[in-house]
C-alpha cells in the first residue's frame, strides 16, 4: 500500500509540474494560423514574454505559420504541436541583420539562421509538427552564381561585415560572399534539446550546433531533396562536447550526419575539438555519407561512438576524410552494429587525401587518424573499405572485426600501420579481397572470400612489413591465396593456414627468406 501511495504521489507531482509550466500561445500574440501574414514579430513577442517571466514554452497549435528567423533565448522551449507547420520565408532580407555564425568551419557574420541561439542555455525545439525552410530560392542563387558577375547587395554587405576574418587555405567560397544560413544553429549554448519535429527543405546544413555543450537530438526526421539541394547535410554538430543523436530518420542532399571542428587556421585558432558524441539507432537513406567525420576537423575529433544504425542508399557509409593543411587528430572512434545496403561507393572510408596535396614536413598542418575500431558490420556496396594515409603520417591503430561485405571490389589499405582484420568475409566480384600497400604491422586472422579467379590472389601484399596472416581457409577452387610483391616487403609470416605453400606467390624482387611459413 505504501508503494502505491508513493507512486500516486509522484504522478500528482508530475501533473502539478506540467500544469505549472508557462505556455505562450503565439496566436495570442498575433500569429496567423493560415500563413496569411508573417508571424515573425508575434513569435518574438511570445518569446520576449516568456523571457520576462524567467522562461517558458512558446506554443504553436495546429495551423500553418509563415515566419522569418526565430531567435531563442535561455530557458525557452519552442513547442510545435502535431498539425502545426512553420514555413520560413524565402525573402533573403528577412534574415538581416547579419549575425555571428560559422560557415564550413570558418567564423563569419552572415545571414541569420532560421532558428538561431547565441550564448543561451536550457533551450529546446520539440513537438510533432513540421518546419519547412523553403530552400529552393537559396539553392538556385548559389547554383547560378558565376565568378565575375556583379555582386549583389547581400554580397557587398557580407564583405563589409567580414573584412578581417581568418580565412581557410582555400578562401574562394568565403570570397563569394553569399553564404546560405543553416536551418537550426545554436552558438556557444548549453543544454540544447531538439526532439520529434520533421524538418524539410533546409537552405544549407540542417541542424548545426556550434561550440555547444550537452546537446540532445532525438527522434527527428530530416528530408531535403537529394539532387536539387546542395550542401543540405542533416546533422552537423561542430566543435561541441557531450552530444547525443538517436532515433533519427535522415534523407538529404549531402552527408546525413557529419562531425566537424573547424577548418585549417580558423579551426586551429579556436582549438575547440568535437568530443564525447554518441550516435545510435538512426536510419539514413539518401546522402553523400551516412556518418562522416571531416573534412573540417582542424581542432580534432575524439571519443565518438556510432552504433545500431542502418544506411540504405547513401553514397558511402562510414567516412573519415581530411587533407594536408587541416591538422587535427581524429582518435578514439568506435563503430558497431551497422547494416548498409545499396551503397553507391565505399562502405567504409578513411582517407587523408580527400583532395590533392603535396607532401610537406610534419607540423600543426598535418592531420592524424588513429585508434579507430569497427565491428559487427554488414555491407552491400561497390567497394568494401578504403584506408589511405599520407606518406608523412600513416593511418594507425585501425581494426575491423566481424564484418561481411558483398561488393564489386574489396578492401584497399595504403600508407598505414598497426592494422588488424579479424573474422572478415569479403565477397568481391573482381580483384583481390584485400590489397595492402606501404603498410607496417598487419594482422589478418580468419579472412574469407569466395574469390575463385586463379589469376587473382585473395590477399595482395605490396611493400608490406611485419605482417601475420593466420587461420586463412580458402574456398575449394581458390588456387592463389597470397601474393607478396615490392622490394620493401619483409617479415611476412603465415601461420596455421589451410592451404599449401604453392598457394603463395612471392615476386622476384622480394627476398624469399622474408616470407615465413609456420
Coordinates of C-alpha atoms in Angstrom, one line a residue:
X1 CA 0.0 0.0 0.0
X2 CA 2.8 2.4 0.9
X3 CA 4.4 1.7 -2.5
X4 CA 1.1 2.5 -4.3
X5 CA 0.7 5.7 -2.3
X6 CA 4.2 6.7 -3.2
X7 CA 3.6 6.1 -6.9
X8 CA 0.3 8.1 -6.8
X9 CA 2.1 11.0 -5.0
X10 CA 4.8 11.0 -7.7
X11 CA 2.2 11.1 -10.5
X12 CA 0.4 14.0 -8.8
X13 CA 3.7 15.9 -8.5
X14 CA 4.3 15.4 -12.3
X15 CA 0.8 16.7 -13.1
X16 CA 1.3 19.7 -10.9
X17 CA 4.7 20.4 -12.5
X18 CA 3.2 20.2 -16.1
X19 CA 0.3 22.4 -15.2
X20 CA 2.7 24.9 -13.6
X21 CA 4.6 25.4 -16.8
X22 CA 4.1 28.7 -18.6
X23 CA 2.8 28.3 -22.2
X24 CA 2.8 31.2 -24.6
X25 CA 0.5 30.6 -27.5
X26 CA 1.8 32.5 -30.5
X27 CA -1.7 33.0 -31.7
X28 CA -2.4 35.1 -28.6
X29 CA 0.4 37.4 -29.7
X30 CA -1.0 37.9 -33.2
X31 CA 0.4 35.0 -35.2
X32 CA -2.0 33.9 -38.1
X33 CA -2.7 30.2 -38.3
X34 CA -3.4 30.4 -42.1
X35 CA 0.0 31.8 -43.1
X36 CA -1.7 34.9 -44.5
X37 CA 0.9 37.2 -42.8
X38 CA 4.3 36.8 -41.4
X39 CA 4.3 35.8 -37.8
X40 CA 7.9 36.9 -37.1
X41 CA 7.0 39.7 -34.7
X42 CA 4.3 37.8 -33.0
X43 CA 6.7 34.9 -32.3
X44 CA 9.3 37.4 -31.0
X45 CA 6.7 38.9 -28.6
X46 CA 5.8 35.5 -27.3
X47 CA 9.5 34.7 -26.7
X48 CA 10.1 38.1 -25.0
X49 CA 7.1 37.5 -22.7
X50 CA 8.5 34.1 -21.7
X51 CA 12.0 35.5 -21.1
X52 CA 10.5 38.2 -18.9
X53 CA 8.8 35.6 -16.8
X54 CA 12.1 33.7 -16.4
X55 CA 11.4 31.1 -19.1
X56 CA 8.6 29.0 -20.6
X57 CA 7.2 27.3 -23.6
X58 CA 6.3 29.1 -26.8
X59 CA 3.5 27.1 -28.3
X60 CA 2.4 26.6 -31.9
X61 CA -1.1 25.0 -32.1
X62 CA -2.1 23.2 -35.3
X63 CA -2.1 25.5 -38.3
X64 CA 0.3 27.0 -40.9
X65 CA 2.6 29.8 -39.9
X66 CA 4.7 32.0 -42.2
X67 CA 7.8 33.4 -40.4
X68 CA 11.2 34.9 -40.7
X69 CA 14.1 33.8 -38.4
X70 CA 13.3 32.8 -34.8
X71 CA 15.9 33.7 -32.1
X72 CA 15.8 31.6 -29.0
X73 CA 16.9 32.9 -25.5
X74 CA 17.8 31.0 -22.4
X75 CA 15.1 28.8 -20.7
X76 CA 12.9 28.8 -23.8
X77 CA 11.2 25.8 -25.4
X78 CA 9.7 26.0 -28.8
X79 CA 6.8 23.5 -28.9
X80 CA 5.4 22.8 -32.4
X81 CA 2.4 20.7 -31.9
X82 CA 1.1 17.9 -34.2
X83 CA -0.7 19.6 -37.2
X84 CA 1.4 22.8 -36.9
X85 CA 3.7 23.8 -39.8
X86 CA 6.2 26.6 -39.7
X87 CA 7.0 27.8 -43.2
X88 CA 10.1 30.1 -43.3
X89 CA 10.2 33.0 -45.7
X90 CA 12.5 32.8 -48.7
X91 CA 12.9 36.6 -48.7
X92 CA 16.6 37.0 -48.1
X93 CA 16.2 40.4 -46.5
X94 CA 14.2 38.8 -43.7
X95 CA 17.5 37.2 -42.5
X96 CA 19.2 40.5 -41.9
X97 CA 20.9 42.0 -40.0
X98 CA 23.8 39.5 -40.2
X99 CA 24.8 37.6 -37.1
X100 CA 27.8 35.9 -35.7
X101 CA 28.0 32.5 -37.3
X102 CA 30.3 29.8 -38.5
X103 CA 30.3 28.6 -42.1
X104 CA 32.1 25.3 -43.0
X105 CA 34.5 25.8 -40.1
X106 CA 35.2 29.5 -40.6
X107 CA 33.9 32.2 -38.2
X108 CA 31.9 34.8 -40.1
X109 CA 29.0 37.2 -39.9
X110 CA 26.3 36.3 -42.3
X111 CA 22.5 35.8 -42.8
X112 CA 20.7 34.8 -39.6
X113 CA 19.9 31.0 -39.4
X114 CA 16.2 30.2 -39.5
X115 CA 16.4 29.1 -35.8
X116 CA 19.2 30.8 -34.0
X117 CA 20.6 31.0 -30.5
X118 CA 23.8 32.6 -29.2
X119 CA 25.2 32.0 -25.7
X120 CA 21.9 30.6 -24.4
X121 CA 21.2 27.7 -22.1
X122 CA 18.3 25.3 -21.5
X123 CA 16.7 25.7 -24.9
X124 CA 14.6 23.3 -26.9
X125 CA 12.7 22.8 -30.1
X126 CA 10.2 20.0 -29.7
X127 CA 6.9 18.6 -30.9
X128 CA 5.4 16.6 -33.7
X129 CA 5.0 19.4 -36.2
X130 CA 6.8 20.3 -39.4
X131 CA 9.3 23.1 -40.1
X132 CA 9.9 23.9 -43.8
X133 CA 12.9 26.1 -44.9
X134 CA 11.7 26.7 -48.4
X135 CA 15.3 26.3 -49.6
X136 CA 14.7 26.3 -53.3
X137 CA 15.4 30.0 -53.8
X138 CA 18.6 29.8 -51.7
X139 CA 19.8 26.8 -53.7
X140 CA 19.1 28.4 -57.0
X141 CA 21.0 31.6 -56.1
X142 CA 24.1 29.6 -55.2
X143 CA 23.9 27.2 -58.1
X144 CA 23.5 30.2 -60.5
X145 CA 26.4 32.2 -59.1
X146 CA 29.3 32.8 -61.5
X147 CA 32.7 34.3 -60.8
X148 CA 33.0 37.9 -62.1
X149 CA 29.3 38.7 -62.2
X150 CA 28.1 41.9 -60.4
X151 CA 28.0 41.5 -56.7
X152 CA 24.6 41.6 -55.1
X153 CA 23.7 43.8 -52.2
X154 CA 23.9 40.8 -49.9
X155 CA 27.5 40.0 -51.0
X156 CA 28.5 43.6 -50.5
X157 CA 27.0 43.5 -47.0
X158 CA 28.9 40.3 -46.3
X159 CA 32.2 42.0 -47.5
X160 CA 31.6 44.9 -45.1
X161 CA 31.0 42.6 -42.2
X162 CA 33.9 40.2 -42.8
X163 CA 36.9 42.4 -43.7
X164 CA 39.3 40.9 -41.1
X165 CA 38.2 37.3 -40.7
X166 CA 40.7 34.4 -40.6
X167 CA 40.5 32.6 -44.0
X168 CA 41.0 28.9 -44.7
X169 CA 43.7 27.7 -47.0
X170 CA 41.3 27.9 -50.0
X171 CA 39.3 31.1 -49.4
X172 CA 37.3 31.1 -52.6
X173 CA 34.0 30.1 -51.0
X174 CA 34.3 32.8 -48.4
X175 CA 35.0 35.4 -51.0
X176 CA 31.8 34.6 -52.8
X177 CA 30.1 36.4 -50.0
X178 CA 26.7 34.7 -50.2
X179 CA 26.6 32.1 -47.5
X180 CA 23.3 30.4 -47.1
X181 CA 22.1 30.1 -43.5
X182 CA 21.8 26.8 -41.6
X183 CA 18.3 25.8 -40.6
X184 CA 19.0 25.4 -36.9
X185 CA 22.2 26.9 -35.5
X186 CA 23.0 27.2 -31.8
X187 CA 26.2 29.0 -31.0
X188 CA 28.0 28.7 -27.6
X189 CA 24.9 27.2 -25.9
X190 CA 24.4 24.8 -23.1
X191 CA 21.7 22.2 -22.6
X192 CA 20.2 22.0 -26.1
X193 CA 17.3 19.7 -27.0
X194 CA 15.8 19.1 -30.5
X195 CA 13.2 16.4 -30.5
X196 CA 10.4 14.9 -32.5
X197 CA 10.0 17.5 -35.3
X198 CA 10.1 17.0 -39.0
X199 CA 12.4 19.3 -40.9
X200 CA 12.2 19.9 -44.7
X201 CA 14.0 21.9 -47.4
X202 CA 16.9 23.4 -45.5
X203 CA 18.7 26.2 -47.3
X204 CA 22.1 24.8 -46.1
X205 CA 23.1 22.5 -43.2
X206 CA 20.0 21.5 -41.3
X207 CA 20.9 21.1 -37.6
X208 CA 24.2 22.8 -36.8
X209 CA 25.2 23.2 -33.1
X210 CA 28.5 25.1 -32.8
X211 CA 30.7 25.3 -29.7
X212 CA 27.8 23.8 -27.6
X213 CA 27.8 21.6 -24.5
X214 CA 25.2 18.9 -23.7
X215 CA 23.3 18.6 -26.9
X216 CA 20.5 16.0 -27.5
X217 CA 18.9 15.4 -30.9
X218 CA 16.3 12.7 -30.7
X219 CA 13.6 11.3 -33.0
X220 CA 14.0 14.0 -35.6
X221 CA 13.1 13.5 -39.2
X222 CA 15.1 15.4 -41.8
X223 CA 14.1 15.4 -45.5
X224 CA 16.0 17.5 -48.1
X225 CA 15.8 16.7 -51.9
X226 CA 18.7 14.6 -53.0
X227 CA 19.5 16.1 -56.4
X228 CA 18.4 19.7 -56.1
X229 CA 19.5 20.7 -52.5
X230 CA 23.3 21.2 -52.4
X231 CA 25.1 21.1 -49.1
X232 CA 22.0 20.3 -47.1
X233 CA 23.7 18.0 -44.6
X234 CA 21.4 16.6 -41.9
X235 CA 23.0 17.0 -38.5
X236 CA 26.4 18.7 -38.2
X237 CA 27.5 19.2 -34.6
X238 CA 30.7 21.2 -34.8
X239 CA 33.2 21.8 -32.0
X240 CA 30.7 20.6 -29.5
X241 CA 31.0 18.4 -26.4
X242 CA 28.7 15.7 -25.0
X243 CA 26.4 15.2 -27.9
X244 CA 23.7 12.5 -28.2
X245 CA 22.0 11.8 -31.5
X246 CA 19.4 9.0 -31.5
X247 CA 16.4 7.5 -33.3
X248 CA 16.6 10.0 -36.3
X249 CA 15.5 9.5 -39.9
X250 CA 17.6 11.4 -42.4
X251 CA 17.4 11.7 -46.2
X252 CA 19.3 14.7 -47.6
X253 CA 21.3 16.3 -50.4
X254 CA 24.7 15.9 -48.7
X255 CA 26.0 14.0 -45.7
X256 CA 23.5 12.6 -43.2
X257 CA 25.5 13.2 -40.0
X258 CA 28.8 15.0 -40.0
X259 CA 31.2 15.7 -37.2
X260 CA 33.5 18.7 -37.6
X261 CA 35.7 21.0 -35.6
X262 CA 36.8 23.9 -37.8
X263 CA 38.8 24.4 -40.9
X264 CA 42.5 25.0 -41.3
X265 CA 43.9 28.0 -39.4
X266 CA 40.5 29.3 -38.3
X267 CA 39.8 25.9 -36.7
X268 CA 43.2 25.5 -35.1
X269 CA 43.0 29.0 -33.7
X270 CA 39.6 28.4 -32.0
X271 CA 41.0 25.0 -30.9
X272 CA 37.7 23.6 -29.8
X273 CA 37.5 19.8 -30.5
X274 CA 34.4 17.7 -31.2
X275 CA 34.3 15.2 -28.4
X276 CA 32.1 12.8 -26.5
X277 CA 29.5 12.1 -29.2
X278 CA 27.1 9.1 -29.3
X279 CA 25.1 8.3 -32.4
X280 CA 22.7 5.4 -32.2
X281 CA 19.5 3.9 -33.7
X282 CA 19.4 6.1 -36.7
X283 CA 18.2 5.3 -40.2
X284 CA 19.8 7.1 -43.2
X285 CA 18.7 7.0 -46.8
X286 CA 19.8 9.5 -49.5
X287 CA 23.1 11.3 -48.6
X288 CA 26.7 11.5 -49.7
X289 CA 27.7 9.8 -46.5
X290 CA 25.9 8.0 -43.6
X291 CA 28.1 9.2 -40.7
X292 CA 31.1 11.4 -41.8
X293 CA 34.0 12.9 -39.8
X294 CA 35.6 15.9 -41.5
X295 CA 36.9 17.2 -43.7
X296 CA 36.9 20.2 -41.4
X297 CA 38.5 18.6 -38.3
X298 CA 41.3 21.0 -37.6
X299 CA 40.7 21.2 -33.8
X300 CA 40.4 17.4 -33.5
X301 CA 37.6 14.8 -33.1
X302 CA 37.8 12.3 -30.3
X303 CA 35.7 9.9 -28.2
X304 CA 33.0 9.1 -30.7
X305 CA 30.7 6.0 -30.8
X306 CA 28.4 5.1 -33.7
X307 CA 26.1 2.1 -33.2
X308 CA 22.9 0.3 -34.3
X309 CA 22.4 2.3 -37.5
X310 CA 21.0 1.4 -40.9
X311 CA 22.3 3.1 -44.1
X312 CA 20.2 2.4 -47.2
X313 CA 21.1 4.3 -50.4
X314 CA 23.8 6.6 -49.1
X315 CA 26.8 7.2 -51.4
X316 CA 29.2 6.0 -48.7
X317 CA 28.6 4.5 -45.2
X318 CA 31.2 5.4 -42.6
X319 CA 33.5 8.1 -43.9
X320 CA 36.5 9.9 -42.4
X321 CA 38.1 12.5 -44.6
X322 CA 40.9 15.1 -44.3
X323 CA 43.7 16.6 -46.3
X324 CA 47.1 18.2 -45.6
X325 CA 46.7 21.6 -44.1
X326 CA 43.8 20.7 -41.9
X327 CA 45.9 19.5 -39.0
X328 CA 43.9 18.0 -36.0
X329 CA 43.7 14.5 -34.7
X330 CA 40.8 12.0 -35.2
X331 CA 41.1 9.4 -32.5
X332 CA 39.2 7.1 -30.1
X333 CA 36.4 6.2 -32.6
X334 CA 34.1 3.1 -32.2
X335 CA 31.7 1.9 -34.8
X336 CA 29.5 -1.1 -34.1
X337 CA 26.4 -2.9 -35.3
X338 CA 25.9 -1.2 -38.7
X339 CA 23.9 -2.5 -41.7
X340 CA 24.5 -0.9 -45.1
X341 CA 22.6 -1.6 -48.3
X342 CA 22.7 0.0 -51.8
X343 CA 25.9 1.9 -51.0
X344 CA 27.0 3.6 -54.3
X345 CA 30.7 3.8 -53.4
X346 CA 32.7 2.6 -50.4
X347 CA 31.1 1.1 -47.3
X348 CA 34.0 2.4 -45.1
X349 CA 36.4 5.2 -46.0
X350 CA 39.4 6.5 -44.0
X351 CA 41.0 8.9 -46.5
X352 CA 43.7 11.5 -45.6
X353 CA 43.9 12.6 -49.3
X354 CA 40.4 13.9 -49.7
X355 CA 41.8 16.5 -52.0
X356 CA 45.1 16.6 -53.9
X357 CA 48.0 18.0 -51.9
X358 CA 51.8 18.0 -51.9
X359 CA 53.8 16.2 -49.2
X360 CA 55.2 18.5 -46.5
X361 CA 57.2 18.2 -43.2
X362 CA 55.1 17.2 -40.2
X363 CA 53.7 20.2 -38.4
X364 CA 50.4 21.5 -36.9
X365 CA 49.1 21.3 -40.5
X366 CA 49.5 17.6 -40.6
X367 CA 46.3 15.6 -39.9
X368 CA 46.2 12.3 -37.9
X369 CA 43.8 9.3 -37.9
X370 CA 44.4 6.8 -35.1
X371 CA 42.8 4.4 -32.7
X372 CA 39.7 3.7 -34.8
X373 CA 37.8 0.4 -34.3
X374 CA 34.9 -1.0 -36.4
X375 CA 32.9 -4.2 -35.6
X376 CA 29.8 -6.1 -36.5
X377 CA 29.2 -4.6 -39.9
X378 CA 27.2 -6.0 -42.9
X379 CA 27.5 -4.0 -46.1
X380 CA 26.4 -4.3 -49.7
X381 CA 28.4 -1.7 -51.6
X382 CA 30.6 -1.1 -54.7
X383 CA 33.8 -1.1 -52.6
X384 CA 34.2 -2.7 -49.2
X385 CA 36.8 -0.5 -47.4
X386 CA 39.4 2.1 -48.4
X387 CA 42.1 3.2 -46.0
X388 CA 44.5 5.8 -47.3
X389 CA 47.1 7.6 -45.2
X390 CA 49.8 10.1 -46.3
X391 CA 53.5 9.4 -46.7
X392 CA 54.5 11.6 -43.7
X393 CA 51.6 10.4 -41.4
X394 CA 50.2 6.9 -41.9
X395 CA 46.8 6.0 -40.6
X396 CA 47.4 4.0 -37.5
X397 CA 45.8 1.6 -35.0
X398 CA 42.8 0.6 -37.1
X399 CA 40.8 -2.6 -36.5
X400 CA 37.9 -4.3 -38.3
X401 CA 36.2 -7.2 -36.6
X402 CA 33.3 -9.4 -37.6
X403 CA 32.3 -7.9 -40.9
X404 CA 30.7 -9.2 -44.1
X405 CA 31.0 -7.3 -47.4
X406 CA 29.1 -8.1 -50.6
X407 CA 30.8 -5.8 -53.1
X408 CA 32.3 -5.3 -56.6
X409 CA 35.7 -4.6 -55.2
X410 CA 37.4 -5.5 -51.9
X411 CA 39.5 -3.8 -49.2
X412 CA 42.4 -1.5 -50.0
X413 CA 44.8 -0.3 -47.4
X414 CA 47.6 2.2 -48.2
X415 CA 50.1 4.1 -46.1
X416 CA 49.1 2.6 -42.8
X417 CA 50.4 0.9 -39.7
X418 CA 49.1 -1.3 -36.9
X419 CA 46.1 -2.7 -38.8
X420 CA 44.1 -5.7 -37.6
X421 CA 41.4 -7.5 -39.6
X422 CA 39.6 -10.4 -37.7
X423 CA 36.7 -12.6 -38.8
X424 CA 36.1 -10.7 -42.0
X425 CA 34.4 -12.0 -45.2
X426 CA 34.8 -10.1 -48.5
X427 CA 32.8 -11.4 -51.4
X428 CA 34.3 -9.2 -54.1
X429 CA 33.3 -9.7 -57.8
X430 CA 36.7 -8.5 -59.1
X431 CA 40.2 -8.0 -57.8
X432 CA 41.6 -9.1 -54.5
X433 CA 39.5 -9.3 -51.4
X434 CA 42.4 -7.5 -49.6
X435 CA 45.1 -5.3 -51.1
X436 CA 47.7 -3.8 -48.8
X437 CA 50.3 -1.3 -49.9
X438 CA 53.1 0.5 -47.9
X439 CA 51.9 -0.8 -44.6
X440 CA 53.8 -1.8 -41.4
X441 CA 52.4 -4.2 -38.8
X442 CA 49.5 -6.0 -40.2
X443 CA 47.4 -8.8 -38.6
X444 CA 44.9 -10.7 -40.7
X445 CA 43.0 -13.5 -38.9
X446 CA 40.2 -15.6 -40.4
X447 CA 39.6 -13.6 -43.6
X448 CA 37.3 -15.4 -46.1
X449 CA 36.5 -14.7 -49.7
X450 CA 34.6 -16.5 -52.4
X451 CA 37.1 -15.3 -55.0
X452 CA 38.0 -18.1 -57.3
X453 CA 39.8 -16.4 -60.1
X454 CA 43.0 -18.4 -60.5
X455 CA 45.0 -15.3 -61.6
X456 CA 43.9 -13.0 -58.7
X457 CA 45.2 -13.5 -55.2
X458 CA 42.7 -13.3 -52.3
X459 CA 45.3 -11.2 -50.4
X460 CA 47.8 -9.0 -52.1
X461 CA 50.7 -7.5 -50.1
X462 CA 52.9 -4.8 -51.7
X463 CA 55.8 -3.2 -49.8
X464 CA 54.3 -4.5 -46.6
X465 CA 56.4 -5.1 -43.4
X466 CA 55.8 -7.2 -40.3
X467 CA 52.6 -9.0 -41.3
X468 CA 51.0 -12.0 -39.7
X469 CA 48.4 -13.9 -41.7
X470 CA 46.7 -16.8 -39.9
X471 CA 43.7 -19.0 -39.8
X472 CA 43.0 -18.5 -43.5
X473 CA 40.7 -21.0 -45.1
X474 CA 40.3 -20.7 -48.8
X475 CA 37.3 -21.9 -50.7
X476 CA 37.8 -25.2 -52.6
X477 CA 38.6 -23.6 -56.0
X478 CA 40.9 -20.9 -54.8
X479 CA 44.3 -21.5 -56.4
X480 CA 46.2 -18.4 -55.5
X481 CA 45.7 -17.1 -52.0
X482 CA 48.5 -14.7 -51.2
X483 CA 50.8 -12.6 -53.4
X484 CA 53.8 -10.8 -51.9
X485 CA 55.5 -8.1 -54.0
X486 CA 57.6 -5.0 -53.6
X487 CA 61.2 -4.8 -52.7
X488 CA 60.4 -3.3 -49.3
X489 CA 58.3 -6.2 -48.2
X490 CA 59.8 -8.0 -45.2
X491 CA 58.9 -10.3 -42.3
X492 CA 55.7 -11.7 -43.8
X493 CA 54.5 -14.6 -41.5
X494 CA 51.9 -17.2 -42.5
X495 CA 50.8 -19.4 -39.6
X496 CA 48.1 -22.1 -39.1
X497 CA 46.5 -21.7 -42.5
X498 CA 44.5 -24.2 -44.5
X499 CA 46.5 -24.0 -47.8
X500 CA 49.8 -25.2 -49.0
X501 CA 52.9 -23.1 -49.8
X502 CA 52.1 -23.3 -53.6
X503 CA 49.1 -21.1 -52.9
X504 CA 51.5 -18.2 -52.1
X505 CA 53.2 -16.3 -54.9
X506 CA 56.5 -14.4 -54.0
X507 CA 57.6 -12.0 -56.6
X508 CA 61.3 -11.9 -57.7
X509 CA 62.0 -8.6 -56.0
X510 CA 61.1 -10.0 -52.6
X511 CA 63.8 -11.9 -50.7
X512 CA 62.5 -15.4 -50.2
X513 CA 63.6 -15.5 -46.5
X514 CA 61.3 -12.6 -45.7
X515 CA 58.2 -14.8 -46.2
X516 CA 58.0 -17.4 -43.5
X517 CA 55.6 -20.4 -43.1
X518 CA 54.9 -21.6 -39.6

